[in-house]
Coordinates of C-alpha atoms in Angstrom, one line a residue:
M1 CA -50.2 20.6 23.2
S2 CA -47.4 20.5 20.9
R3 CA -48.9 23.8 19.4
G4 CA -48.1 22.8 15.6
I5 CA -44.1 21.2 16.1
D6 CA -43.1 18.2 14.3
L7 CA -42.7 15.9 17.5
A8 CA -42.0 12.6 15.1
K9 CA -38.3 13.3 15.0
Y10 CA -38.0 13.5 18.5
E11 CA -40.1 10.0 19.2
E12 CA -38.5 8.3 16.7
A13 CA -34.8 9.3 17.9
L14 CA -36.3 8.0 21.6
Q15 CA -37.3 4.7 20.5
H16 CA -33.4 4.3 19.3
L17 CA -32.2 5.9 22.6
D18 CA -30.6 3.3 24.8
P19 CA -31.3 5.2 28.5
V20 CA -28.7 2.7 30.4
R21 CA -25.5 2.8 29.0
V22 CA -23.5 0.0 30.5
N23 CA -20.2 -0.1 31.4
G24 CA -16.9 -2.3 32.0
K25 CA -14.1 -3.1 33.7
V26 CA -10.5 -4.5 33.3
T27 CA -10.3 -8.0 34.2
Q28 CA -7.0 -8.7 33.0
I29 CA -4.2 -7.6 31.1
I30 CA -2.3 -10.6 29.5
G31 CA 0.8 -9.3 26.7
L32 CA -1.3 -7.2 23.8
T33 CA -4.4 -8.1 25.0
V34 CA -6.6 -6.3 28.1
E35 CA -10.3 -8.4 29.1
S36 CA -12.5 -7.1 30.4
Q37 CA -16.1 -7.7 31.8
G38 CA -18.2 -5.3 29.6
P39 CA -19.1 -3.2 28.1
D40 CA -22.2 -4.3 25.3
A41 CA -19.8 -4.2 22.2
G42 CA -19.4 -5.3 19.0
I43 CA -16.7 -5.8 17.0
G44 CA -14.7 -3.4 15.9
D45 CA -15.9 -0.9 18.2
V46 CA -13.3 1.6 20.1
C47 CA -13.4 2.0 23.6
A48 CA -11.7 4.4 25.8
I49 CA -10.1 3.0 29.1
H50 CA -9.7 5.4 31.6
P51 CA -7.0 4.9 33.9
L52 CA -7.4 4.4 37.6
K53 CA -4.8 7.8 38.7
G54 CA -6.8 10.1 36.4
G55 CA -5.6 10.7 32.7
E56 CA -6.4 11.0 29.2
P57 CA -8.5 7.9 28.5
I58 CA -6.3 4.8 26.4
L59 CA -8.7 4.2 23.5
A60 CA -8.9 0.4 22.5
E61 CA -10.6 -1.9 20.1
V62 CA -12.8 -4.9 20.4
V63 CA -11.1 -7.5 18.7
G64 CA -13.1 -10.8 20.2
F65 CA -14.6 -12.3 23.2
R66 CA -14.1 -15.3 25.5
D67 CA -16.2 -16.9 27.8
N68 CA -18.5 -13.5 28.1
R69 CA -15.7 -11.1 28.3
V70 CA -14.5 -8.4 25.9
L71 CA -11.5 -8.8 24.6
L72 CA -9.6 -5.5 23.9
M73 CA -6.3 -4.4 21.6
P74 CA -5.3 -0.9 22.4
L75 CA -4.4 1.9 20.0
G76 CA -2.1 3.1 22.6
D77 CA 0.3 2.6 26.3
L78 CA -0.9 0.5 28.6
H79 CA 1.1 1.4 31.8
S80 CA -1.6 3.2 33.4
V81 CA -4.0 0.3 33.1
G82 CA -5.0 -2.1 35.7
P83 CA -8.2 -3.6 37.2
G84 CA -10.7 -2.1 37.6
C85 CA -10.3 0.4 35.2
E86 CA -13.6 1.5 33.5
V87 CA -14.3 0.7 30.1
V88 CA -16.5 2.4 28.2
T89 CA -17.2 2.5 24.4
T90 CA -17.5 4.9 21.8
G91 CA -20.9 2.7 19.9
R92 CA -18.8 3.0 16.7
P93 CA -15.5 2.2 14.6
L94 CA -12.4 3.9 14.2
T95 CA -12.9 6.7 11.3
V96 CA -10.8 9.3 9.7
Q97 CA -11.2 12.7 9.0
V98 CA -10.8 13.7 5.2
G99 CA -10.7 16.3 3.0
S100 CA -9.0 18.6 0.8
E101 CA -7.0 20.1 4.0
L102 CA -5.2 16.8 4.1
L103 CA -2.8 17.5 1.2
G104 CA 0.7 18.0 2.2
K105 CA 0.4 16.7 6.0
V106 CA 2.2 13.9 7.4
L107 CA -0.5 11.8 9.7
D108 CA -0.2 9.3 12.2
G109 CA -1.2 5.9 12.4
L110 CA -5.0 6.9 13.5
G111 CA -5.0 9.7 11.3
R112 CA -4.4 12.8 13.3
P113 CA -1.4 15.5 12.1
L114 CA 2.4 14.4 13.8
D115 CA 2.9 18.3 13.7
G116 CA 0.9 18.5 16.6
S117 CA -1.8 21.0 14.7
K118 CA -5.5 20.4 14.3
L119 CA -8.0 19.3 11.9
P120 CA -10.4 21.8 11.0
P121 CA -13.5 20.4 12.8
H122 CA -15.8 20.8 9.8
L123 CA -14.0 17.5 7.2
P124 CA -16.3 14.9 7.0
H125 CA -15.3 11.3 8.6
Y126 CA -15.1 8.1 7.2
S127 CA -15.4 4.8 8.5
T128 CA -11.9 2.6 7.9
Y129 CA -14.2 -0.3 7.7
N130 CA -15.2 0.3 4.2
T131 CA -16.1 -2.9 1.8
P132 CA -14.5 -3.2 -1.5
D133 CA -17.2 -1.9 -4.5
N134 CA -19.2 -4.3 -6.7
P135 CA -17.0 -5.3 -9.4
L136 CA -19.8 -5.1 -11.8
L137 CA -19.4 -1.6 -10.8
R138 CA -16.4 -1.2 -11.7
P139 CA -14.7 -0.2 -14.8
R140 CA -12.1 -2.2 -16.8
V141 CA -8.7 -0.3 -17.2
R142 CA -8.5 1.7 -20.5
E143 CA -5.8 4.7 -20.0
P144 CA -2.2 4.4 -19.0
L145 CA -1.0 5.9 -16.4
G146 CA 2.7 7.8 -16.2
T147 CA 5.3 7.1 -13.5
G148 CA 8.5 8.9 -14.7
V149 CA 10.6 5.5 -14.1
R150 CA 11.7 4.5 -17.9
S151 CA 11.5 0.3 -16.6
I152 CA 7.9 0.6 -16.0
D153 CA 6.0 3.1 -18.1
G154 CA 7.7 1.4 -20.9
L155 CA 7.9 -2.6 -20.4
L156 CA 5.5 -2.9 -17.3
T157 CA 2.8 0.0 -18.3
V158 CA 0.8 0.4 -15.8
G159 CA -2.8 1.9 -16.1
Q160 CA -5.1 4.1 -14.0
G161 CA -6.6 2.0 -11.4
Q162 CA -4.7 -1.6 -11.9
R163 CA -2.6 -2.8 -8.7
M164 CA 0.9 -3.4 -7.6
G165 CA 3.1 -5.4 -6.4
I166 CA 7.1 -4.6 -6.2
F167 CA 8.8 -7.8 -4.2
A168 CA 12.2 -7.0 -2.7
G169 CA 14.6 -8.1 0.1
S170 CA 15.6 -5.3 2.4
G171 CA 17.8 -2.8 1.2
V172 CA 17.3 -2.9 -2.7
G173 CA 15.6 0.4 -3.3
K174 CA 12.6 0.0 -2.7
S175 CA 11.6 3.4 -1.2
T176 CA 13.7 5.2 -3.5
L177 CA 11.5 3.9 -6.2
L178 CA 8.0 4.6 -4.2
G179 CA 9.8 8.0 -4.2
M180 CA 11.1 8.4 -7.7
V181 CA 7.1 7.4 -8.4
A182 CA 5.7 9.7 -6.6
R183 CA 7.5 13.1 -7.7
N184 CA 7.1 12.2 -11.0
T185 CA 3.4 10.8 -11.3
T186 CA 0.8 12.2 -13.4
A187 CA -1.5 11.1 -10.8
D188 CA -3.4 14.1 -9.1
V189 CA -3.2 12.7 -5.6
N190 CA -0.5 10.9 -3.6
V191 CA -1.6 8.6 -0.4
I192 CA 1.7 7.4 1.2
A193 CA 1.4 4.5 4.1
L194 CA 4.7 3.7 5.7
V195 CA 3.9 0.8 7.7
G196 CA 6.2 -0.6 10.4
E197 CA 9.1 1.7 9.1
R198 CA 12.0 2.5 11.3
G199 CA 11.7 6.2 12.5
R200 CA 14.2 7.3 11.0
E201 CA 13.6 6.7 7.4
V202 CA 10.1 8.4 7.6
L203 CA 11.5 11.9 7.8
E204 CA 14.4 10.5 5.3
F205 CA 11.8 9.1 2.7
I206 CA 9.8 12.9 3.1
E207 CA 12.4 15.2 2.8
R208 CA 15.0 13.1 0.5
D209 CA 12.7 10.9 -1.4
L210 CA 9.7 12.1 -1.6
G211 CA 11.1 16.1 -1.6
P212 CA 8.2 19.7 -1.5
E213 CA 7.4 18.6 -4.7
G214 CA 5.9 15.8 -4.3
L215 CA 5.0 16.3 -0.5
A216 CA 2.6 18.8 -1.8
R217 CA 0.2 16.7 -3.9
S218 CA 0.7 13.9 -1.4
V219 CA -1.3 13.1 2.0
V220 CA 1.6 10.5 4.0
V221 CA 0.6 8.3 6.5
V222 CA 3.3 6.9 9.5
A223 CA 2.9 3.8 12.0
T224 CA 6.6 2.9 12.9
S225 CA 7.6 -0.6 14.1
D226 CA 7.4 0.7 17.6
Q227 CA 3.5 1.3 17.3
P228 CA 1.0 -1.3 19.1
A229 CA 0.1 -3.5 16.2
L230 CA -3.4 -2.2 16.1
I231 CA -2.4 0.8 15.1
R232 CA 0.2 -0.3 12.4
I233 CA -3.1 -1.9 11.2
K234 CA -5.0 1.0 11.3
G235 CA -2.6 3.4 9.1
A236 CA -2.8 0.9 6.1
L237 CA -6.6 1.4 6.2
I238 CA -7.1 4.9 7.1
A239 CA -4.3 5.2 3.7
T240 CA -6.2 3.1 2.2
T241 CA -9.7 5.0 3.3
I242 CA -8.5 8.8 1.9
A243 CA -7.3 7.3 -1.0
E244 CA -10.9 6.3 -0.9
Y245 CA -11.9 9.6 -0.1
F246 CA -10.6 11.2 -3.2
R247 CA -11.6 8.8 -6.0
D248 CA -15.4 9.4 -4.7
R249 CA -14.5 13.3 -6.1
G250 CA -13.4 11.9 -9.6
L251 CA -9.4 12.2 -8.8
N252 CA -7.3 9.4 -10.2
V253 CA -5.0 8.7 -6.7
M254 CA -1.7 6.9 -6.2
L255 CA -1.2 5.2 -3.6
M256 CA 1.6 3.6 -2.1
M257 CA 2.2 1.4 1.2
D258 CA 5.4 0.7 2.2
S259 CA 5.1 -2.7 3.2
V260 CA 2.2 -4.9 3.0
T261 CA 4.6 -7.2 5.0
R262 CA 4.3 -5.2 8.3
Y263 CA 0.5 -5.1 7.9
A264 CA 0.7 -8.8 7.3
M265 CA 2.9 -8.7 10.0
A266 CA 1.1 -6.6 12.5
M267 CA -2.2 -8.8 12.1
R268 CA -0.3 -11.9 12.5
E269 CA 0.3 -10.5 16.2
V270 CA -3.2 -9.1 16.7
G271 CA -4.8 -13.1 15.5
L272 CA -1.8 -14.6 18.0
A273 CA -2.2 -12.2 21.2
I274 CA -6.4 -13.7 21.0
G275 CA -5.5 -17.1 20.4
E276 CA -5.9 -18.2 16.9
P277 CA -3.9 -20.7 15.4
P278 CA -1.1 -20.5 13.7
A279 CA -0.8 -21.5 9.9
T280 CA 1.6 -21.0 7.0
R281 CA 4.8 -19.3 8.9
G282 CA 3.3 -18.5 12.5
Y283 CA 0.9 -16.6 9.8
T284 CA -3.0 -16.9 11.5
P285 CA -6.1 -17.6 8.9
S286 CA -7.5 -14.4 9.4
V287 CA -3.9 -13.0 8.1
F288 CA -5.2 -14.1 4.7
A289 CA -8.4 -13.1 4.5
A290 CA -7.6 -9.7 5.6
L291 CA -5.3 -9.4 2.8
P292 CA -7.4 -9.0 0.3
K293 CA -9.9 -7.2 1.7
L294 CA -7.1 -4.4 1.9
L295 CA -5.9 -4.5 -1.6
E296 CA -9.4 -5.1 -3.6
R297 CA -10.2 -1.6 -2.3
A298 CA -8.3 -0.1 -4.5
G299 CA -8.8 0.6 -8.4
T300 CA -11.5 1.9 -10.8
G301 CA -14.6 3.1 -9.4
P302 CA -17.3 5.2 -10.9
S303 CA -15.9 8.4 -11.1
G304 CA -12.1 7.6 -10.4
T305 CA -10.0 5.5 -9.8
I306 CA -6.7 4.4 -7.4
T307 CA -3.6 3.4 -8.8
A308 CA -1.9 1.3 -5.9
F309 CA 1.6 0.3 -5.5
Y310 CA 2.5 -2.3 -2.7
T311 CA 6.2 -3.0 -1.4
V312 CA 6.2 -6.8 -0.5
L313 CA 10.1 -7.7 1.8
V314 CA 10.7 -10.9 1.1
D315 CA 12.6 -12.5 3.3
G316 CA 16.2 -13.9 2.0
D317 CA 14.9 -12.7 -1.0
D318 CA 12.4 -15.8 -1.2
M319 CA 9.1 -14.6 -3.6
N320 CA 7.7 -17.9 -2.3
E321 CA 7.6 -17.2 1.4
P322 CA 3.4 -16.6 2.3
I323 CA 2.4 -13.2 2.4
A324 CA 4.8 -12.8 -0.9
D325 CA 2.7 -15.7 -2.9
A326 CA -0.8 -14.6 -1.7
V327 CA -0.3 -10.8 -2.7
R328 CA 1.2 -11.8 -6.2
G329 CA -2.0 -13.7 -6.4
I330 CA -4.4 -10.7 -5.6
L331 CA -2.9 -7.9 -7.6
D332 CA -2.5 -7.0 -11.2
G333 CA 1.0 -7.5 -11.5
H334 CA 4.1 -7.3 -9.6
I335 CA 7.9 -5.6 -10.3
V336 CA 10.6 -7.8 -8.8
L337 CA 13.9 -5.8 -7.5
S338 CA 17.0 -7.6 -8.2
R339 CA 19.8 -7.4 -5.1
Q340 CA 22.2 -8.9 -8.1
L341 CA 21.4 -5.6 -10.0
A342 CA 21.4 -3.5 -7.1
H343 CA 25.4 -4.7 -6.4
K344 CA 25.7 -3.4 -10.1
G345 CA 25.2 -0.7 -9.6
H346 CA 22.1 -1.1 -11.4
F347 CA 18.9 1.2 -10.2
P348 CA 16.0 1.6 -10.2
A349 CA 17.6 -2.1 -10.1
I350 CA 14.2 -3.9 -11.8
D351 CA 14.4 -7.5 -13.1
V352 CA 12.5 -6.3 -16.1
L353 CA 12.3 -10.7 -17.1
A354 CA 10.7 -11.3 -13.7
S355 CA 8.5 -9.0 -13.5
I356 CA 5.2 -8.8 -15.9
S357 CA 2.0 -6.1 -15.8
R358 CA -1.3 -7.7 -16.4
V359 CA -3.2 -5.3 -18.0
M360 CA -0.4 -4.0 -20.4
K361 CA -1.6 -5.3 -23.3
D362 CA -4.9 -3.7 -23.1
I363 CA -3.7 -0.1 -22.7
V364 CA -0.3 0.3 -25.4
S365 CA -0.4 0.6 -28.9
E366 CA 0.6 -3.0 -30.8
E367 CA 3.9 -0.9 -31.9
Q368 CA 5.3 -0.7 -28.2
Q369 CA 3.9 -3.9 -27.2
D370 CA 6.4 -5.6 -29.8
A371 CA 9.7 -3.5 -29.0
A372 CA 9.0 -4.7 -25.5
E373 CA 8.9 -8.4 -26.6
Q374 CA 12.0 -7.2 -29.0
L375 CA 13.9 -6.1 -25.8
K376 CA 12.7 -8.9 -23.3
R377 CA 13.8 -11.5 -25.7
L378 CA 17.2 -10.0 -26.4
L379 CA 18.0 -8.9 -22.0
S380 CA 16.8 -12.7 -22.0
V381 CA 19.4 -14.2 -24.5
Y382 CA 22.1 -12.2 -23.1
K383 CA 21.5 -13.4 -19.9
D384 CA 21.3 -17.2 -20.9
S385 CA 25.1 -16.4 -22.6
E386 CA 26.5 -13.9 -20.1
D387 CA 28.9 -16.5 -18.1
L388 CA 30.4 -17.7 -21.5
I389 CA 30.6 -14.4 -23.4
N390 CA 32.0 -12.9 -19.9
I391 CA 35.2 -15.3 -19.6
G392 CA 35.2 -14.9 -23.7
A393 CA 34.4 -18.3 -24.6
Y394 CA 31.8 -17.4 -27.0
Q395 CA 32.5 -17.2 -30.3
S396 CA 31.1 -14.4 -32.3
G397 CA 29.3 -15.8 -35.4
S398 CA 27.8 -18.8 -34.0
N399 CA 24.7 -18.1 -32.9
P400 CA 23.1 -14.5 -34.5
E401 CA 20.8 -14.2 -31.6
I402 CA 23.2 -14.3 -28.9
D403 CA 25.4 -11.9 -31.7
K404 CA 22.4 -9.3 -32.0
S405 CA 22.3 -9.2 -28.2
I406 CA 25.6 -8.5 -27.2
R407 CA 24.7 -6.2 -30.0
F408 CA 21.8 -4.3 -28.2
I409 CA 23.0 -4.6 -24.5
Q410 CA 24.4 -1.2 -23.4
A411 CA 21.3 0.1 -25.0
I412 CA 19.1 -2.0 -23.0
N413 CA 21.2 -1.0 -19.7
D414 CA 20.7 3.0 -21.0
F415 CA 17.3 2.2 -21.4
T416 CA 16.6 0.4 -17.7
R417 CA 18.9 2.6 -15.7
Q418 CA 17.6 6.0 -14.9
K419 CA 18.8 8.3 -12.1
T420 CA 16.4 9.5 -9.2
T421 CA 16.7 12.9 -10.5
E422 CA 15.8 12.3 -14.0
K423 CA 12.1 13.1 -14.7
V424 CA 11.0 11.6 -18.3
T425 CA 7.2 11.5 -19.5
L426 CA 5.0 8.7 -20.6
E427 CA 5.2 9.7 -24.3
E428 CA 9.1 10.1 -24.1
T429 CA 9.7 6.7 -22.5
R430 CA 7.2 5.2 -25.1
Q431 CA 8.9 6.9 -28.3
R432 CA 12.6 6.3 -27.1
L433 CA 11.7 2.3 -26.6
I434 CA 9.9 2.6 -30.2
I435 CA 13.1 4.0 -32.1
D436 CA 15.5 2.1 -30.1
F437 CA 14.2 -1.6 -30.3
Y438 CA 11.1 -1.5 -32.7
K439 CA 11.5 -4.2 -35.4
R440 CA 15.3 -4.5 -35.1

């Protein structure tokens, strides 16, 4: 007799209970891939591989199936794993703890603090496999967001919820530009993902580029280049998930990922390891399917926004290489960093003529738009005639447009140059641009 106790919930739980749990056994390891006979698991589920000699289990994710065997990709070191090791499924995909307690923390590619501390157990868990919002539920980008960088705020104005790419070769100043934005932005929270970075550069970025002021309102997720490919992929997904959490709380979030190219390279490693055919320049088809799923998760939401900056490392400064081309077609604008400007000591080395913000016209005044177009027009005229001017072959008075560009080139350079420690507001940038270039 139940004596008034409601047993309905227990009966329902028993109906969904699997009393027999089938574990698996490792059968072979080839390269990055572990094959096992069992367990019962689906794509994306996390499993624990127990070493034969004991010790901590190694996490791995189900990435495919072949001949009724499970293909697993490790989330750790496989040195102690061999044939016969037991494989136990957790029955769920990877999750990450989220909450305001993450602010000021540096996390690894699995969402754990890098300093060895523990996150509070009461923090909720979010799945890393969220889907982009319904496009009809996404408000339009209507408000500008200050980055503290004159060239961006004045000439390539970014809106709250816009997604921008920063395209450049190595050593042109991508990380420095991200640090300037992180310190000076008007967003409420920064979420920064360092994917595939050199280990030396992590502390350098945090202390030099980000600084204590930037770190205090940031969450940094680090997956260095020596980590397994799957951890580098998870680092990008976890950073995006944390940004989604803060957006759902009604905040304006700045998400910065350096770099989406190394995320794509890690996806390529996984794809090739499980037998996918290589396509363009060795990238597998799943890479080009995964990119929009990741990048579309940023943007506006019903209560908050995620404004995103994704750096794209272009091989040999080739802006048309496959990943750069695919990312440029997905995002809402791109900022191109010029090696030629960097060699001249012009920082940030933003090539404003090759860059564009696709929502700028919707979020700035007519005066600012006209002033920005005037500056670009003068700069374009000067660049077209720069060689003639420098060798003294141009005669003053031959062309009024060239004469005008020569008069304004110093003002243009002063506007687009900025020290990393110099902080300017969005309104200060707008006023200076209008005064110097509107109807001039």
